[in-house]
mmCIF file of C-alpha atoms and ligand atoms in Angstrom:
data_model
loop_
_atom_site.group_PDB
_atom_site.id
_atom_site.type_symbol
_atom_site.label_atom_id
_atom_site.label_comp_id
_atom_site.label_asym_id
_atom_site.label_seq_id
_atom_site.Cartn_x
_atom_site.Cartn_y
_atom_site.Cartn_z
ATOM 1 C CA MET N 1484 0.000 0.000 0.000
ATOM 2 C CA SER N 1485 1.452 3.387 -0.924
ATOM 3 C CA VAL N 1486 0.655 6.694 0.691
ATOM 4 C CA ALA N 1487 -1.474 7.463 -2.366
ATOM 5 C CA GLU N 1488 -3.519 4.312 -1.791
ATOM 6 C CA CYS N 1489 -3.511 4.445 1.980
ATOM 7 C CA THR N 1490 -6.242 6.929 2.715
ATOM 8 C CA ILE N 1491 -5.144 10.181 4.191
ATOM 9 C CA ALA N 1492 -7.436 9.387 7.134
ATOM 10 C CA THR N 1493 -5.353 6.297 7.955
ATOM 11 C CA CYS N 1494 -2.157 8.287 7.682
ATOM 12 C CA ARG N 1495 -3.537 10.992 9.959
ATOM 13 C CA GLU N 1496 -4.503 8.432 12.605
ATOM 14 C CA SER N 1497 -0.783 7.948 13.247
ATOM 15 C CA PHE N 1498 -0.442 11.534 14.502
ATOM 16 C CA PRO N 1499 -1.925 11.984 18.008
ATOM 17 C CA SER N 1500 -1.424 15.769 17.924
ATOM 18 C CA LEU N 1501 -3.889 16.081 15.038
ATOM 19 C CA ARG N 1502 -6.673 15.249 17.514
ATOM 20 C CA ARG N 1503 -6.116 18.491 19.390
ATOM 21 C CA THR N 1504 -8.921 21.008 19.020
ATOM 22 C CA LEU N 1505 -9.403 24.724 19.608
ATOM 23 C CA SER N 1506 -12.914 25.969 20.320
ATOM 24 C CA GLY N 1507 -14.273 22.696 19.018
ATOM 25 C CA ARG N 1508 -12.342 22.739 15.719
ATOM 26 C CA PRO N 1509 -9.361 20.480 15.052
ATOM 27 C CA LEU N 1510 -6.051 22.263 14.701
ATOM 28 C CA ALA N 1511 -4.826 22.476 11.109
ATOM 29 C CA PHE N 1512 -1.028 22.367 11.200
ATOM 30 C CA PHE N 1513 0.529 24.413 8.393
ATOM 31 C CA ASP N 1514 3.750 24.938 10.370
ATOM 32 C CA GLY N 1515 5.602 21.927 8.942
ATOM 33 C CA PRO N 1516 8.450 23.967 7.400
ATOM 34 C CA GLY N 1517 9.457 24.960 10.930
ATOM 35 C CA GLY N 1518 8.957 21.447 12.291
ATOM 36 C CA THR N 1519 6.408 18.747 11.476
ATOM 37 C CA GLN N 1520 4.151 16.813 13.808
ATOM 38 C CA VAL N 1521 5.386 13.330 14.675
ATOM 39 C CA PRO N 1522 3.579 9.979 14.299
ATOM 40 C CA GLN N 1523 2.954 7.726 17.299
ATOM 41 C CA PRO N 1524 5.851 5.312 16.536
ATOM 42 C CA VAL N 1525 8.268 8.234 16.914
ATOM 43 C CA ILE N 1526 6.800 9.159 20.295
ATOM 44 C CA ALA N 1527 6.919 5.497 21.364
ATOM 45 C CA ALA N 1528 10.533 5.092 20.227
ATOM 46 C CA VAL N 1529 11.707 8.108 22.242
ATOM 47 C CA SER N 1530 9.827 6.873 25.292
ATOM 48 C CA ASP N 1531 11.031 3.264 24.828
ATOM 49 C CA TYR N 1532 14.605 4.433 24.565
ATOM 50 C CA TYR N 1533 14.458 6.048 27.986
ATOM 51 C CA THR N 1534 12.412 3.191 29.418
ATOM 52 C CA SER N 1535 14.646 0.326 28.396
ATOM 53 C CA CYS N 1536 17.835 1.307 26.638
ATOM 54 C CA ASN N 1537 19.212 4.557 28.054
ATOM 55 C CA GLY N 1538 23.005 4.335 27.852
ATOM 56 C CA GLY N 1539 26.130 6.118 26.646
ATOM 57 C CA SER N 1540 28.214 5.034 23.683
ATOM 58 C CA ASN N 1541 31.086 2.564 23.481
ATOM 59 C CA GLY N 1542 30.326 0.629 26.676
ATOM 60 C CA LYS N 1543 30.723 -3.131 27.076
ATOM 61 C CA PHE N 1544 27.275 -3.419 28.618
ATOM 62 C CA ILE N 1545 23.888 -4.124 27.084
ATOM 63 C CA THR N 1546 22.242 -0.659 27.072
ATOM 64 C CA SER N 1547 25.354 0.943 25.607
ATOM 65 C CA GLN N 1548 25.683 -1.715 22.936
ATOM 66 C CA GLU N 1549 21.995 -1.387 22.069
ATOM 67 C CA SER N 1550 22.348 2.401 21.900
ATOM 68 C CA ASP N 1551 25.316 2.120 19.534
ATOM 69 C CA GLY N 1552 23.368 -0.375 17.411
ATOM 70 C CA LEU N 1553 20.424 1.963 17.253
ATOM 71 C CA ILE N 1554 22.527 4.924 16.128
ATOM 72 C CA HIS N 1555 24.098 2.725 13.486
ATOM 73 C CA GLU N 1556 20.637 1.728 12.243
ATOM 74 C CA THR N 1557 19.606 5.390 12.195
ATOM 75 C CA ARG N 1558 22.592 6.295 10.035
ATOM 76 C CA THR N 1559 21.790 3.376 7.723
ATOM 77 C CA ALA N 1560 18.161 4.481 7.405
ATOM 78 C CA LEU N 1561 19.195 8.096 6.763
ATOM 79 C CA ALA N 1562 21.584 6.889 4.052
ATOM 80 C CA ALA N 1563 18.645 5.046 2.446
ATOM 81 C CA PHE N 1564 16.463 8.139 2.780
ATOM 82 C CA LEU N 1565 19.025 10.372 1.049
ATOM 83 C CA GLY N 1566 20.255 7.859 -1.526
ATOM 84 C CA ALA N 1567 23.749 7.610 0.000
ATOM 85 C CA ARG N 1568 25.717 4.430 -0.478
ATOM 86 C CA SER N 1569 26.520 3.797 3.154
ATOM 87 C CA TRP N 1570 26.037 4.861 6.778
ATOM 88 C CA ARG N 1571 29.670 6.041 6.660
ATOM 89 C CA GLU N 1572 28.501 9.084 4.700
ATOM 90 C CA ILE N 1573 26.074 10.220 7.412
ATOM 91 C CA SER N 1574 27.241 12.416 10.308
ATOM 92 C CA LEU N 1575 24.875 13.469 13.070
ATOM 93 C CA GLY N 1576 24.538 16.596 15.177
ATOM 94 C CA ALA N 1577 22.224 18.869 17.120
ATOM 95 C CA ASN N 1578 20.615 20.649 14.164
ATOM 96 C CA LEU N 1579 21.397 21.790 10.637
ATOM 97 C CA THR N 1580 22.640 25.249 11.610
ATOM 98 C CA SER N 1581 25.257 24.017 14.066
ATOM 99 C CA MET N 1582 26.480 21.446 11.531
ATOM 100 C CA ALA N 1583 26.736 24.123 8.820
ATOM 101 C CA PHE N 1584 28.862 26.221 11.177
ATOM 102 C CA SER N 1585 31.090 23.205 11.916
ATOM 103 C CA LEU N 1586 31.443 22.610 8.180
ATOM 104 C CA SER N 1587 32.360 26.232 7.507
ATOM 105 C CA ARG N 1588 34.977 26.133 10.298
ATOM 106 C CA ALA N 1589 36.451 22.998 8.749
ATOM 107 C CA MET N 1590 36.428 24.582 5.289
ATOM 108 C CA ALA N 1591 38.112 27.697 6.675
ATOM 109 C CA ARG N 1592 41.234 25.548 7.136
ATOM 110 C CA GLU N 1593 41.215 24.665 3.425
ATOM 111 C CA LEU N 1594 40.674 28.190 2.075
ATOM 112 C CA MET N 1595 43.115 30.999 1.453
ATOM 113 C CA ASP N 1596 42.896 34.764 1.242
ATOM 114 C CA GLY N 1597 41.062 35.695 -1.956
ATOM 115 C CA ASP N 1598 39.333 32.326 -2.385
ATOM 116 C CA GLU N 1599 35.656 32.745 -3.176
ATOM 117 C CA ILE N 1600 32.440 31.202 -1.905
ATOM 118 C CA VAL N 1601 29.108 31.624 -3.679
ATOM 119 C CA ILE N 1602 25.885 31.721 -1.649
ATOM 120 C CA THR N 1603 22.406 32.833 -2.701
ATOM 121 C CA GLN N 1604 20.039 35.647 -1.790
ATOM 122 C CA LEU N 1605 17.213 33.150 -1.448
ATOM 123 C CA ASP N 1606 18.778 30.800 1.078
ATOM 124 C CA HIS N 1607 17.937 30.361 4.744
ATOM 125 C CA GLU N 1608 20.572 32.084 6.909
ATOM 126 C CA ALA N 1609 21.761 28.629 8.010
ATOM 127 C CA ASN N 1610 23.352 28.264 4.573
ATOM 128 C CA ARG N 1611 24.561 31.869 4.375
ATOM 129 C CA GLY N 1612 25.719 32.963 7.845
ATOM 130 C CA PRO N 1613 28.316 30.183 8.299
ATOM 131 C CA TRP N 1614 29.862 31.094 4.928
ATOM 132 C CA LEU N 1615 29.627 34.863 5.429
ATOM 133 C CA ALA N 1616 31.552 34.356 8.680
ATOM 134 C CA LEU N 1617 34.587 33.356 6.596
ATOM 135 C CA THR N 1618 34.914 36.888 5.188
ATOM 136 C CA GLU N 1619 36.702 37.622 8.494
ATOM 137 C CA GLN N 1620 39.647 35.569 7.260
ATOM 138 C CA GLY N 1621 39.782 37.139 3.783
ATOM 139 C CA VAL N 1622 37.458 34.776 1.906
ATOM 140 C CA VAL N 1623 35.295 36.620 -0.640
ATOM 141 C CA VAL N 1624 31.600 35.692 -0.464
ATOM 142 C CA LYS N 1625 29.359 36.438 -3.453
ATOM 143 C CA GLU N 1626 25.578 36.127 -3.579
ATOM 144 C CA VAL N 1627 23.577 34.807 -6.531
ATOM 145 C CA ASN N 1628 20.763 37.295 -7.145
ATOM 146 C CA MET N 1629 17.144 36.409 -6.628
ATOM 147 C CA LEU N 1630 14.691 37.555 -9.308
ATOM 148 C CA PRO N 1631 11.456 39.316 -8.206
ATOM 149 C CA GLY N 1632 9.469 36.107 -8.801
ATOM 150 C CA GLY N 1633 11.487 34.357 -6.074
ATOM 151 C CA THR N 1634 13.747 32.258 -8.303
ATOM 152 C CA LEU N 1635 17.525 32.502 -8.600
ATOM 153 C CA ASP N 1636 18.966 34.281 -11.638
ATOM 154 C CA PRO N 1637 20.771 31.570 -13.656
ATOM 155 C CA GLU N 1638 22.850 34.101 -15.601
ATOM 156 C CA ASP N 1639 23.996 35.706 -12.382
ATOM 157 C CA MET N 1640 24.928 32.275 -11.034
ATOM 158 C CA ALA N 1641 27.044 31.682 -14.137
ATOM 159 C CA ARG N 1642 28.714 35.107 -13.682
ATOM 160 C CA LYS N 1643 29.456 34.668 -9.971
ATOM 161 C CA ILE N 1644 30.896 31.158 -10.138
ATOM 162 C CA ASN N 1645 34.413 31.560 -11.526
ATOM 163 C CA PRO N 1646 37.816 29.857 -11.301
ATOM 164 C CA ARG N 1647 38.438 31.417 -7.856
ATOM 165 C CA THR N 1648 35.244 29.842 -6.485
ATOM 166 C CA ARG N 1649 36.041 27.051 -4.016
ATOM 167 C CA LEU N 1650 32.560 26.339 -2.706
ATOM 168 C CA VAL N 1651 28.950 26.908 -3.762
ATOM 169 C CA ALA N 1652 26.303 26.801 -1.009
ATOM 170 C CA ILE N 1653 22.707 26.568 -2.251
ATOM 171 C CA GLY N 1654 19.346 25.405 -0.972
ATOM 172 C CA HIS N 1655 17.480 22.614 -2.710
ATOM 173 C CA SER N 1656 14.237 24.463 -2.041
ATOM 174 C CA SER N 1657 13.244 27.572 -0.165
ATOM 175 C CA SER N 1658 11.312 27.153 3.081
ATOM 176 C CA ALA N 1659 10.095 30.735 2.703
ATOM 177 C CA LEU N 1660 8.828 30.787 -0.894
ATOM 178 C CA GLY N 1661 8.678 27.168 -2.031
ATOM 179 C CA THR N 1662 11.119 27.772 -4.916
ATOM 180 C CA VAL N 1663 13.007 24.697 -6.101
ATOM 181 C CA ASN N 1664 16.476 25.749 -7.228
ATOM 182 C CA ASP N 1665 18.320 24.575 -10.316
ATOM 183 C CA LEU N 1666 20.791 22.269 -8.594
ATOM 184 C CA ALA N 1667 21.876 20.718 -11.876
ATOM 185 C CA LEU N 1668 23.074 24.138 -13.013
ATOM 186 C CA ALA N 1669 24.803 24.797 -9.678
ATOM 187 C CA ARG N 1670 26.540 21.409 -9.946
ATOM 188 C CA LYS N 1671 27.543 21.960 -13.552
ATOM 189 C CA LEU N 1672 29.010 25.415 -12.893
ATOM 190 C CA SER N 1673 30.705 24.456 -9.614
ATOM 191 C CA GLY N 1674 32.030 21.252 -11.168
ATOM 192 C CA GLN N 1675 33.580 23.165 -14.073
ATOM 193 C CA VAL N 1676 35.750 25.156 -11.648
ATOM 194 C CA GLY N 1677 36.369 22.312 -9.189
ATOM 195 C CA ALA N 1678 34.322 23.884 -6.367
ATOM 196 C CA TRP N 1679 32.543 21.930 -3.638
ATOM 197 C CA LEU N 1680 28.749 21.921 -3.713
ATOM 198 C CA VAL N 1681 26.945 22.236 -0.357
ATOM 199 C CA VAL N 1682 23.186 21.647 -0.558
ATOM 200 C CA ASP N 1683 20.745 22.682 2.174
ATOM 201 C CA ALA N 1684 17.991 20.090 1.807
ATOM 202 C CA ALA N 1685 16.109 21.001 5.003
ATOM 203 C CA HIS N 1686 13.008 21.990 3.082
ATOM 204 C CA ALA N 1687 13.333 19.342 0.389
ATOM 205 C CA ALA N 1688 13.664 16.293 2.635
ATOM 206 C CA PRO N 1689 10.000 16.199 3.779
ATOM 207 C CA HIS N 1690 8.621 16.817 0.290
ATOM 208 C CA PHE N 1691 10.699 14.990 -2.323
ATOM 209 C CA SER N 1692 12.510 11.744 -2.871
ATOM 210 C CA LEU N 1693 16.154 12.806 -2.563
ATOM 211 C CA ASP N 1694 19.144 11.243 -4.258
ATOM 212 C CA VAL N 1695 22.512 12.663 -3.225
ATOM 213 C CA GLU N 1696 24.294 10.612 -5.871
ATOM 214 C CA ALA N 1697 22.124 11.950 -8.691
ATOM 215 C CA MET N 1698 22.578 15.467 -7.294
ATOM 216 C CA ASP N 1699 26.308 14.830 -7.157
ATOM 217 C CA ALA N 1700 26.467 16.906 -3.975
ATOM 218 C CA ASP N 1701 29.689 17.020 -1.981
ATOM 219 C CA PHE N 1702 27.757 17.864 1.175
ATOM 220 C CA LEU N 1703 24.062 17.827 1.920
ATOM 221 C CA LEU N 1704 22.472 19.013 5.131
ATOM 222 C CA CYS N 1705 19.031 18.336 6.504
ATOM 223 C CA SER N 1706 17.113 18.436 9.726
ATOM 224 C CA ALA N 1707 15.075 15.496 11.014
ATOM 225 C CA GLY N 1708 12.536 17.658 12.844
ATOM 226 C CA LYS N 1709 11.229 18.643 9.416
ATOM 227 C CA PHE N 1710 10.561 15.082 8.290
ATOM 228 C CA TYR N 1711 8.388 13.698 11.059
ATOM 229 C CA GLY N 1712 11.146 13.023 13.559
ATOM 230 C CA PRO N 1713 12.568 14.702 16.646
ATOM 231 C CA GLN N 1714 15.109 17.458 16.082
ATOM 232 C CA ALA N 1715 18.535 16.270 14.861
ATOM 233 C CA GLY N 1716 20.985 17.590 12.288
ATOM 234 C CA VAL N 1717 22.192 15.354 9.457
ATOM 235 C CA LEU N 1718 25.202 15.875 7.206
ATOM 236 C CA TYR N 1719 25.851 13.726 4.144
ATOM 237 C CA CYS N 1720 29.419 13.924 2.895
ATOM 238 C CA ARG N 1721 30.723 12.438 -0.362
ATOM 239 C CA PRO N 1722 32.678 9.203 0.313
ATOM 240 C CA GLY N 1723 36.292 9.913 1.173
ATOM 241 C CA LEU N 1724 35.932 13.682 1.437
ATOM 242 C CA LEU N 1725 35.338 14.042 5.174
ATOM 243 C CA ASN N 1726 38.543 12.191 6.039
ATOM 244 C CA GLN N 1727 40.489 14.867 4.133
ATOM 245 C CA LEU N 1728 38.991 17.759 6.106
ATOM 246 C CA ARG N 1729 40.102 19.041 9.499
ATOM 247 C CA PRO N 1730 36.926 19.707 11.483
ATOM 248 C CA SER N 1731 37.202 20.877 15.107
ATOM 249 C CA ARG N 1732 37.225 17.703 17.149
ATOM 250 C CA LEU N 1733 38.537 16.132 20.300
ATOM 251 C CA ARG N 1734 41.590 13.938 19.733
ATOM 252 C CA THR N 1735 39.880 11.321 21.900
ATOM 253 C CA GLN N 1736 36.938 10.944 19.484
ATOM 254 C CA GLU N 1737 36.952 8.546 16.552
ATOM 255 C CA ALA N 1738 38.900 10.196 13.731
ATOM 256 C CA LYS N 1739 37.268 8.484 10.742
ATOM 257 C CA ALA N 1740 34.137 9.459 8.817
ATOM 258 C CA PRO N 1741 31.350 9.798 9.725
ATOM 259 C CA PHE N 1742 32.421 10.240 13.376
ATOM 260 C CA ARG N 1743 35.205 12.647 12.407
ATOM 261 C CA PHE N 1744 32.676 15.437 12.119
ATOM 262 C CA GLU N 1745 30.826 14.739 15.379
ATOM 263 C CA THR N 1746 31.447 16.401 18.720
ATOM 264 C CA GLY N 1747 30.359 15.048 22.100
ATOM 265 C CA ALA N 1748 27.430 12.792 22.810
ATOM 266 C CA GLN N 1749 24.505 12.407 20.446
ATOM 267 C CA ASN N 1750 20.868 12.705 21.504
ATOM 268 C CA HIS N 1751 20.235 8.952 21.449
ATOM 269 C CA ALA N 1752 16.528 9.153 22.248
ATOM 270 C CA ALA N 1753 15.955 11.653 19.459
ATOM 271 C CA LEU N 1754 17.856 9.428 17.040
ATOM 272 C CA ALA N 1755 15.689 6.484 18.078
ATOM 273 C CA GLY N 1756 12.767 8.693 17.076
ATOM 274 C CA VAL N 1757 14.374 9.624 13.747
ATOM 275 C CA LEU N 1758 14.760 5.924 12.938
ATOM 276 C CA ALA N 1759 11.147 5.218 13.883
ATOM 277 C CA GLY N 1760 9.990 8.127 11.704
ATOM 278 C CA LEU N 1761 11.837 6.826 8.673
ATOM 279 C CA ARG N 1762 10.502 3.328 9.240
ATOM 280 C CA TRP N 1763 7.006 4.751 9.521
ATOM 281 C CA LEU N 1764 7.443 6.578 6.206
ATOM 282 C CA ALA N 1765 8.861 3.443 4.579
ATOM 283 C CA GLY N 1766 5.951 1.424 5.982
ATOM 284 C CA LEU N 1767 3.510 3.424 3.856
ATOM 285 C CA SER N 1768 4.869 1.723 0.715
ATOM 286 C CA GLU N 1769 5.965 -1.624 -0.542
ATOM 287 C CA GLY N 1770 9.348 -2.458 -1.998
ATOM 288 C CA ALA N 1771 12.208 -4.881 -1.651
ATOM 289 C CA THR N 1772 14.528 -2.513 0.245
ATOM 290 C CA LEU N 1773 14.199 0.317 2.723
ATOM 291 C CA ARG N 1774 15.466 2.669 -0.009
ATOM 292 C CA ALA N 1775 12.803 1.445 -2.458
ATOM 293 C CA ARG N 1776 10.019 1.867 0.106
ATOM 294 C CA LEU N 1777 11.195 5.351 1.116
ATOM 295 C CA ARG N 1778 11.499 6.409 -2.522
ATOM 296 C CA SER N 1779 8.039 5.166 -3.302
ATOM 297 C CA THR N 1780 6.512 6.921 -0.281
ATOM 298 C CA MET N 1781 8.291 10.204 -0.989
ATOM 299 C CA ALA N 1782 7.321 10.151 -4.678
ATOM 300 C CA ALA N 1783 3.667 9.717 -3.683
ATOM 301 C CA VAL N 1784 3.989 12.418 -1.009
ATOM 302 C CA ALA N 1785 5.468 14.828 -3.571
ATOM 303 C CA GLU N 1786 2.571 14.298 -5.955
ATOM 304 C CA ARG N 1787 -0.156 14.567 -3.329
ATOM 305 C CA GLU N 1788 1.381 17.672 -1.711
ATOM 306 C CA ARG N 1789 1.826 19.288 -5.121
ATOM 307 C CA GLN N 1790 -1.892 18.941 -5.801
ATOM 308 C CA LEU N 1791 -2.779 20.476 -2.419
ATOM 309 C CA ALA N 1792 -0.331 23.353 -2.926
ATOM 310 C CA ASN N 1793 -1.833 24.040 -6.340
ATOM 311 C CA GLN N 1794 -5.315 23.987 -4.784
ATOM 312 C CA ALA N 1795 -4.160 26.556 -2.190
ATOM 313 C CA LEU N 1796 -2.462 28.763 -4.786
ATOM 314 C CA GLU N 1797 -5.503 28.703 -7.083
ATOM 315 C CA GLN N 1798 -7.961 29.481 -4.267
ATOM 316 C CA LEU N 1799 -5.820 32.215 -2.718
ATOM 317 C CA ARG N 1800 -5.178 33.820 -6.101
ATOM 318 C CA GLY N 1801 -8.844 34.678 -6.406
ATOM 319 C CA ILE N 1802 -9.041 36.612 -3.116
ATOM 320 C CA ALA N 1803 -8.921 40.413 -3.444
ATOM 321 C CA GLY N 1804 -6.101 41.943 -1.406
ATOM 322 C CA VAL N 1805 -4.052 38.742 -1.236
ATOM 323 C CA SER N 1806 -0.590 38.660 -2.830
ATOM 324 C CA LEU N 1807 1.230 35.404 -3.405
ATOM 325 C CA TRP N 1808 5.025 35.275 -3.306
ATOM 326 C CA GLY N 1809 7.315 32.766 -4.935
ATOM 327 C CA PRO N 1810 6.596 30.537 -7.944
ATOM 328 C CA GLY N 1811 3.001 29.953 -9.067
ATOM 329 C CA PRO N 1812 1.405 26.513 -9.462
ATOM 330 C CA SER N 1813 3.953 24.268 -11.102
ATOM 331 C CA ALA N 1814 5.238 20.741 -11.109
ATOM 332 C CA ASN N 1815 8.556 21.960 -9.794
ATOM 333 C CA ARG N 1816 7.941 23.761 -6.526
ATOM 334 C CA ALA N 1817 7.797 22.791 -2.867
ATOM 335 C CA PRO N 1818 4.303 22.720 -1.331
ATOM 336 C CA THR N 1819 4.863 25.836 0.751
ATOM 337 C CA VAL N 1820 2.731 28.857 0.096
ATOM 338 C CA ALA N 1821 3.795 32.413 1.008
ATOM 339 C CA LEU N 1822 1.303 35.248 1.049
ATOM 340 C CA THR N 1823 0.549 38.718 2.324
ATOM 341 C CA VAL N 1824 -2.802 40.426 2.843
ATOM 342 C CA ALA N 1825 -3.001 44.122 1.969
ATOM 343 C CA GLY N 1826 -3.442 46.304 5.040
ATOM 344 C CA HIS N 1827 -2.804 43.458 7.482
ATOM 345 C CA PRO N 1828 0.683 42.797 8.863
ATOM 346 C CA ALA N 1829 1.816 39.185 8.563
ATOM 347 C CA GLY N 1830 1.795 38.720 12.355
ATOM 348 C CA GLU N 1831 -1.842 39.822 12.564
ATOM 349 C CA VAL N 1832 -2.877 37.427 9.771
ATOM 350 C CA ALA N 1833 -1.080 34.552 11.500
ATOM 351 C CA ARG N 1834 -2.637 35.401 14.864
ATOM 352 C CA ARG N 1835 -6.172 35.613 13.424
ATOM 353 C CA LEU N 1836 -5.761 32.365 11.509
ATOM 354 C CA GLY N 1837 -4.387 30.811 14.696
ATOM 355 C CA GLU N 1838 -7.560 31.836 16.539
ATOM 356 C CA ARG N 1839 -9.480 29.783 13.968
ATOM 357 C CA GLY N 1840 -7.211 26.802 14.627
ATOM 358 C CA VAL N 1841 -5.248 27.295 11.391
ATOM 359 C CA LEU N 1842 -1.594 27.343 12.388
ATOM 360 C CA VAL N 1843 0.667 29.249 10.000
ATOM 361 C CA GLY N 1844 4.008 30.989 10.436
ATOM 362 C CA ASP N 1845 4.814 34.655 9.945
ATOM 363 C CA GLY N 1846 8.040 36.599 9.492
ATOM 364 C CA ASP N 1847 11.111 35.914 7.393
ATOM 365 C CA PHE N 1848 11.721 32.341 8.550
ATOM 366 C CA HIS N 1849 15.452 33.157 8.549
ATOM 367 C CA SER N 1850 15.310 33.850 4.814
ATOM 368 C CA ALA N 1851 15.846 37.460 5.792
ATOM 369 C CA ARG N 1852 17.746 38.483 2.667
ATOM 370 C CA ALA N 1853 14.939 37.319 0.370
ATOM 371 C CA VAL N 1854 12.231 38.995 2.460
ATOM 372 C CA GLU N 1855 14.261 42.202 2.566
ATOM 373 C CA LEU N 1856 14.669 42.149 -1.248
ATOM 374 C CA LEU N 1857 10.951 41.572 -1.723
ATOM 375 C CA GLY N 1858 10.391 44.713 0.380
ATOM 376 C CA LEU N 1859 8.280 42.905 2.950
ATOM 377 C CA GLU N 1860 10.155 43.666 6.167
ATOM 378 C CA ALA N 1861 7.990 46.640 7.157
ATOM 379 C CA GLN N 1862 4.789 44.604 7.135
ATOM 380 C CA GLY N 1863 6.289 41.805 9.191
ATOM 381 C CA GLY N 1864 7.407 39.597 6.307
ATOM 382 C CA LEU N 1865 5.335 36.761 4.934
ATOM 383 C CA VAL N 1866 2.568 34.468 6.069
ATOM 384 C CA ARG N 1867 3.686 30.896 5.385
ATOM 385 C CA ALA N 1868 1.429 27.874 4.996
ATOM 386 C CA GLY N 1869 3.354 24.633 4.653
ATOM 387 C CA ILE N 1870 1.636 21.502 3.395
ATOM 388 C CA SER N 1871 2.690 18.247 5.027
ATOM 389 C CA ILE N 1872 1.910 14.550 4.671
ATOM 390 C CA TYR N 1873 -1.092 14.932 6.999
ATOM 391 C CA THR N 1874 -2.621 18.024 5.342
ATOM 392 C CA THR N 1875 -6.115 17.552 3.878
ATOM 393 C CA ALA N 1876 -7.964 19.369 1.090
ATOM 394 C CA GLU N 1877 -10.501 20.421 3.729
ATOM 395 C CA GLU N 1878 -7.724 22.054 5.788
ATOM 396 C CA VAL N 1879 -6.473 23.899 2.712
ATOM 397 C CA HIS N 1880 -10.022 25.116 2.203
ATOM 398 C CA ARG N 1881 -10.175 26.297 5.842
ATOM 399 C CA LEU N 1882 -6.897 28.160 5.347
ATOM 400 C CA CYS N 1883 -8.212 29.941 2.258
ATOM 401 C CA GLU N 1884 -11.538 30.776 3.913
ATOM 402 C CA GLY N 1885 -9.678 32.228 6.885
ATOM 403 C CA VAL N 1886 -7.437 34.344 4.668
ATOM 404 C CA ALA N 1887 -10.484 35.543 2.707
ATOM 405 C CA ALA N 1888 -12.250 36.578 5.933
ATOM 406 C CA ILE N 1889 -9.193 38.612 7.023
ATOM 407 C CA ALA N 1890 -8.844 40.204 3.578
ATOM 408 C CA ARG N 1891 -12.513 41.265 3.691
ATOM 409 C CA GLY N 1892 -11.705 43.381 6.758
HETATM 410 C C1 PLP A 571 15.748 25.707 4.398
HETATM 411 C C2 PLP A 571 16.222 25.612 5.826
HETATM 412 N N1 PLP A 571 17.526 25.508 6.069
HETATM 413 C C3 PLP A 571 18.003 25.414 7.318
HETATM 414 C C4 PLP A 571 17.176 25.408 8.404
HETATM 415 C C5 PLP A 571 17.758 25.314 9.778
HETATM 416 O O1 PLP A 571 17.563 24.054 10.334
HETATM 417 P P1 PLP A 571 17.864 23.796 11.861
HETATM 418 O O2 PLP A 571 16.759 24.435 12.634
HETATM 419 O O3 PLP A 571 17.902 22.314 12.003
HETATM 420 O O4 PLP A 571 19.178 24.422 12.178
HETATM 421 C C6 PLP A 571 15.789 25.519 8.195
HETATM 422 C C7 PLP A 571 14.872 25.555 9.320
HETATM 423 O O5 PLP A 571 13.726 25.894 9.234
HETATM 424 C C8 PLP A 571 15.308 25.618 6.871
HETATM 425 O O6 PLP A 571 14.005 25.726 6.613
#
């Protein structure tokens, strides 16, 4: 049974938090881009870990050995989720941002005065700030321009990536506008000059079937709290590459990849939850391997979420006073809808929708550069409605009705 066949009602039954109501109406969670709800097996796995298996790493006793086994299984499942060849390519950490900073500090040791890094105007600060920090040591950071429609300018990308470029940092898709970037172009241009490609896949991981090998990424970052797990940072690194880098690490910690990049203890209970979340996703499909099941689920999720996003975009487009930001309905966008309502600051729209049990975000969502360029800072940025695996057409309708009521006055 795939997620397309399994009724959405069955899928939703897995999420206890969806039963919560406000003034008699169920909450409609459109806050997935900031962090999704988690299915019951994730909650059970975190609880079971503390109930029966709580232990540090590298011990000779049962709870430690089980904990190490569980982390190994989590890495293996994450490798399957991302299309990596092996668990050795998967490093773990607290969250994406802290891992991006660790990566930039490691890269700093490989770069010289005058070397260049290319970032984008559209990216989340997590994939900009760590690279901008390297300007302090003489690295030149250039930004690929964003066009008014919320897509990156391909000609500008071609101009900015040059033989001095050592690294290109780009998002797979924008968690503010839903734009899917042209990674093939970024790979082609960075490859031509021998630059590393760092992909922020935080917003892509919950919505698409990812394949790091097809992307040919050197590094890919994501964040498990966005794909139905507890919070944890994940870094994929091309085989062999991590062992050549010099990340900040204790000499007492394992020096080989993937451990080479990790500092201190991991959050074992959270990682137990990440594993359970991936198994839950895989369990929505059939297939001979975990990779095949995850691919099948994520392909079905992408299609279903695309239809719901298009429904939202079409309905919202017809409401007077509502402006939509980012790409219009298309096969190639993430199911995240960004809007503003004339005369109503984003925070007010989010608060009033929240009172109706429709939970949306407001602000810049750390894509501050993009929001600034769109000229939306003064009105509190954007209202963001993210579609997730548990979103229904009825919830999308409620969202649009709520926005229409606010726009009417
Ligand atoms: C596109 C994108 N990149 C990076 C991040 C940062 O992830 P984390 O909170 O795990 O540091 C987010 C978080 O929302 C995001 O949406």
